[in-house]
Amino acid sequence: MSQTVSASYDATQGADHVIDPNIDEFSPVEDVIRKAGDLRRIRSNPDYWYPVAWSHELKRGKTIGTRYAGQPVALVRPMDGTVFALEDRCAHRQVPLSLGKVSGEAVQCCYHGWAYGRSGRCIDVPYLGKGKLPNGVRTYPCREEGGLIFIFPGDPAKAESTPFPQLASVGNTEYKTRRFGERVACHYSFMHENLMDMNHQFMHMKQMGQMKPRFLGGKDEPALVEARYSFARTGGKQPWGETFIFGERRDASEKYAHKDVMTIRTEYPYQTLRIATGDEPPVMNLWIVYVPQDVEEKTCRVFGLLSIRRPKAKLVLDIAWPFLVAFTERIFKEDRDIVELEQAAWNELGGDHNQEVFPVINMLRRLLLRCGVPMNADGKTEASVP
Amino acid sequence: MSQTVSASYDATQGADHVIDPNIDEFSPVEDVIRKAGDLRRIRSNPDYWYPVAWSHELKRGKTIGTRYAGQPVALVRPMDGTVFALEDRCAHRQVPLSLGKVSGEAVQCCYHGWAYGRSGRCIDVPYLGKGKLPNGVRTYPCREEGGLIFIFPGDPAKAESTPFPQLASVGNTEYKTRRFGERVACHYSFMHENLMDMNHQFMHMKQMGQMKPRFLGGKDEPALVEARYSFARTGGKQPWGETFIFGERRDASEKYAHKDVMTIRTEYPYQTLRIATGDEPPVMNLWIVYVPQDVEEKTCRVFGLLSIRRPKAKLVLDIAWPFLVAFTERIFKEDRDIVELEQAAWNELGGDHNQEVFPVINMLRRLLLRCGVPMNADGKTEASVP
Amino acid sequence: MSQTVSASYDATQGADHVIDPNIDEFSPVEDVIRKAGDLRRIRSNPDYWYPVAWSHELKRGKTIGTRYAGQPVALVRPMDGTVFALEDRCAHRQVPLSLGKVSGEAVQCCYHGWAYGRSGRCIDVPYLGKGKLPNGVRTYPCREEGGLIFIFPGDPAKAESTPFPQLASVGNTEYKTRRFGERVACHYSFMHENLMDMNHQFMHMKQMGQMKPRFLGGKDEPALVEARYSFARTGGKQPWGETFIFGERRDASEKYAHKDVMTIRTEYPYQTLRIATGDEPPVMNLWIVYVPQDVEEKTCRVFGLLSIRRPKAKLVLDIAWPFLVAFTERIFKEDRDIVELEQAAWNELGGDHNQEVFPVINMLRRLLLRCGVPMNADGKTEASVP
């Protein structure tokens, strides 16, 4: 195996698992994965906090409809009080509650006016007495943090004890944060693999110039896989966006190459990417998650928080911002196109034919496999249809 | 149960079945319905007369293609004589006969020129001798009434003895009739339920203002369900369209509320809605039917005849007509959107989850269930594919 | 049976099989065909040379993606050397190689840079040592002739010994050749039947005027069916395009009718149509093939070469060319529309209901049945998914 991949483990990171790059060498985990089920048929584990909307999408006194893995969710923001989340189907005739009217702490279905409170109970049917009311709808634990509205789609009893994610450097005034995201027509696992395998810099050559990634080592823990890289420019001009963030100290001599380290981590079900020079605080800090939309989880909605450290002349970042946004959008478009082609090939072949040779990606695949939930024969988990 | 719903039966209507509003109270018929088959999987009964086109759509010497429940139907209007209806597939290569040429009393397929007469027999293949001709195509009993072309898609032997519907007040010069209709992407049963349950006035609040329906009673017979309502305005301004038809005599005091009675009836497979004051002839008289289009009957085409009684100054109605049309179209759009959402929820859930608490609607559901035809396992009745 | 169909066999053509037009008279081969499998479920036989692209679509140093029966194919034209054809899925993550970069005699996947040579072997993974490389991809025998790029999708061992088709009069300077083609949403068998049965002139009446085809005889051999026709104009004006090619010698008296003979031949899997007067070289010579695109072969891409003999004043043909093109495109559009309606009827009926009475077409159906490959229960042959 070539030197770029074999890089010995960096003990200074304090990890308790050392990656042996030879484990997977030409013995892809495909067979193991196939026995346990095709990775693209593994549902995301609902016992985590998932964002389902941006805060700014939901105005006071309004309700909007959103989705988690085929489950329709109505988010309601009363005039007073916090957001709450209900199953987005009226118990009466299953039309979306999110088309209804918010009055006080309740939402009233647009069709015949059935009303539901924060608890999901039906509290009024305008043409029935108050004594006997029909069953209500399911609720989801709901939290709002960092400009995102999260629900806990799994077992509600586990919601409180389940750790809430650290959202990049949101709230840290040393950073400016970009919120981005859109729908991507692929299983979330393709997104994790795309970001973790920095050898795909090859694809961004037009945007980034020729960058040779060097794998420095990583971690493989029960709920976490990490890879660290440095980059050496081997051709092309340094793009403007990169110069802005790092300055012009990089050159082809690789003299400085090891100083900037990119650390990519999947800490189930979230993913982060940090770039830092030596012991300094990160210059870039990304938190990202891929929330399944349909019941087969072949589409996901991306929620990303990209924090960039402000330079000393703080205004400069605000001026440069539109250019940085355009730059990251071009990169993201290339990524989206390719993962959608991966999903299309999976659809056509009816299964996963990946032939992975990079050990870190095989570790990542095993992580997603063991943390997720196998689909039933009908492509659904029991939880998915109430 | 609140007073609005429990209203005692009005004996003056002469019905032979009295609705006991307590029968269904909190014991929805869901289980009964589920055992007999999901209502949304019940096919419309073909042994009735169904309109499949407006008369004006079919010119003399022409043919057009239409549908009943997945069956393609070619309607042919010869230069002389009445319209006839054939299966819209040439016996040769199954392309639509409705793309063909009408010559005399026959229609000739556009592809190789095979010709079929009123009886469906193949009467000419241009490149074969006349002695031996191939099999022909199916025919449908066909009638043209009130600007509509009807076929009898079921057993032709039953066509003559099957009562032909009374078409609102079409032909009565005291009324002006609006013909309307369009395709709606839902099972016909959602349409019947929508119109029969006047509690959905809640949904039309923007168009109609706040109208409180009062259920007065109804009928439950083997092939008929009827509901009668009065309305009291509880808020908002009387809309212009309503003022025009009824005058301004309504007020919030409910003094006149009981005088205008709306009677909605499903007399299988048709539906009617009349509004009348006391013993006067109806001011409004609607006849409507929902004709399944696809083989799974998840789409229907609406044919509606809305007759409005002319006021003494007869011209006034003609002047007001465009406004009345626009008003009814806004109402109809709201109804179409919501029933299509009901169908979408059914598709997603894979079955009917309705939790109905209004006795009249449960009666209606049982009517549609017992008058319709269960689908085969493959979603088709034997009759549907010749 | 009428005289137009029974026409005795023309012995001067030297065929070894005589068509007895009585064989199929009113005993359609439907039952035979149904037992052997529905003709529309018969896959094209992959052990033939099929064109998959026009030469002009693939520039030097580029790669494009194309299809044969659901198999994605990357065509690669290096800066030096001939075109080669690979499976259009990278062995790594199954994304299209045709999105990659051609460098030297290799194509490099756009995602992580894996490189493949003409043999399909993976010759480089940029982040692995050269010693151990992963498996490569499938290749197809590939030839370029007459402006078309052909592949041999079946058993590669048979490629060399399989006869390569004669491409109309391409390369003969006495002719000018039009290249045409587009996707048609039907099984290839509908295309063969459409062209072979000249009784469908009825459909082109608006374009061609009334032309009465006379069947003169044909051939029925193991891999070939042929039909010969003459035409008599029975009404309408001779269209300009026809006058141009044949001159004005035709008239309604049928005096000259037998002189121009149209010979249509399916020589599996290709089809040809020639028009010749007596022993003269053909005035029109068409070679055409219908290449299945999707795995169910319900869509095909047409590749047609239409050669027209130049008149003595050679320039005249070049001047007339745009009009001839427009004329043939109008004809082809009518054909495309009708075969797509045939496929739509098949889809709706779930099978073939053709009731064929013309013996030549039944011979053609048997030919396509015995030369093709039945689909598996899942609509695929084993070869179709690697």
XYZ file of C-alpha atoms in Angstrom, chain B residues 67 70-72 87-96 99-101 108-114 116 125-136 295 380 384-386, chain C residues 1-2 4-5 25-26 30 40 189-190 193-195 197-205 210 212 335 338-339 341-342 345-346 348-349 352-358 361 365:
84
model
C -62.704 6.613 -19.893
C -59.663 2.292 -16.713
C -61.775 1.203 -19.674
C -61.105 3.337 -22.751
C -64.284 -0.034 -26.643
C -61.519 2.401 -27.599
C -59.067 -0.199 -28.840
C -58.915 -1.541 -32.367
C -59.224 -5.329 -32.323
C -56.160 -5.523 -34.565
C -53.392 -3.738 -32.667
C -55.227 -2.098 -29.741
C -54.612 1.519 -30.768
C -57.441 3.994 -29.995
C -58.096 8.601 -33.413
C -59.867 7.152 -36.448
C -62.147 8.489 -39.156
C -62.227 3.389 -39.296
C -59.016 2.786 -37.315
C -56.325 5.303 -38.189
C -53.571 2.684 -38.490
C -54.568 0.030 -41.065
C -58.118 1.159 -41.737
C -60.142 -1.582 -40.051
C -66.358 -0.950 -37.065
C -60.410 -4.672 -43.448
C -59.329 -2.847 -46.610
C -56.809 -5.518 -47.604
C -59.024 -8.548 -46.886
C -62.046 -9.963 -48.674
C -65.440 -9.223 -47.191
C -66.243 -12.891 -46.562
C -64.231 -13.522 -43.472
C -63.675 -10.686 -41.062
C -61.987 -10.693 -37.697
C -63.691 -10.216 -34.352
C -64.948 -6.790 -33.445
C -58.506 1.220 -13.117
C -59.200 -4.925 -10.730
C -62.478 -3.992 -15.982
C -60.219 -5.671 -18.521
C -62.109 -7.185 -21.408
C -58.990 -13.477 -49.098
C -58.714 -10.560 -51.449
C -54.193 -7.816 -52.908
C -53.006 -10.121 -50.197
C -55.893 -16.883 -42.744
C -58.040 -16.361 -39.673
C -51.473 -15.720 -31.087
C -43.176 -7.897 -26.237
C -40.900 -5.556 -32.341
C -43.568 -2.869 -32.869
C -44.125 -4.784 -37.660
C -44.910 -1.162 -38.480
C -42.495 -0.975 -41.389
C -46.940 -4.017 -42.996
C -47.388 -1.516 -45.817
C -51.151 -1.587 -45.319
C -50.443 1.128 -42.794
C -50.112 3.528 -45.755
C -53.683 4.257 -44.707
C -52.258 6.217 -41.785
C -50.002 8.356 -43.970
C -52.837 9.410 -46.299
C -54.291 7.550 -51.220
C -53.186 1.219 -52.492
C -45.163 6.100 -37.154
C -48.772 5.017 -33.347
C -46.201 2.481 -32.103
C -49.799 3.972 -28.547
C -49.410 0.255 -29.232
C -52.083 -0.374 -24.841
C -49.794 -3.330 -24.098
C -52.397 -1.191 -19.849
C -53.572 -4.655 -20.860
C -50.177 -8.772 -26.181
C -53.709 -8.862 -27.608
C -52.791 -8.428 -31.270
C -55.115 -10.130 -33.692
C -52.991 -10.345 -36.812
C -54.494 -11.441 -40.116
C -51.691 -10.602 -42.553
C -46.608 -10.105 -40.188
C -43.552 -12.247 -35.345
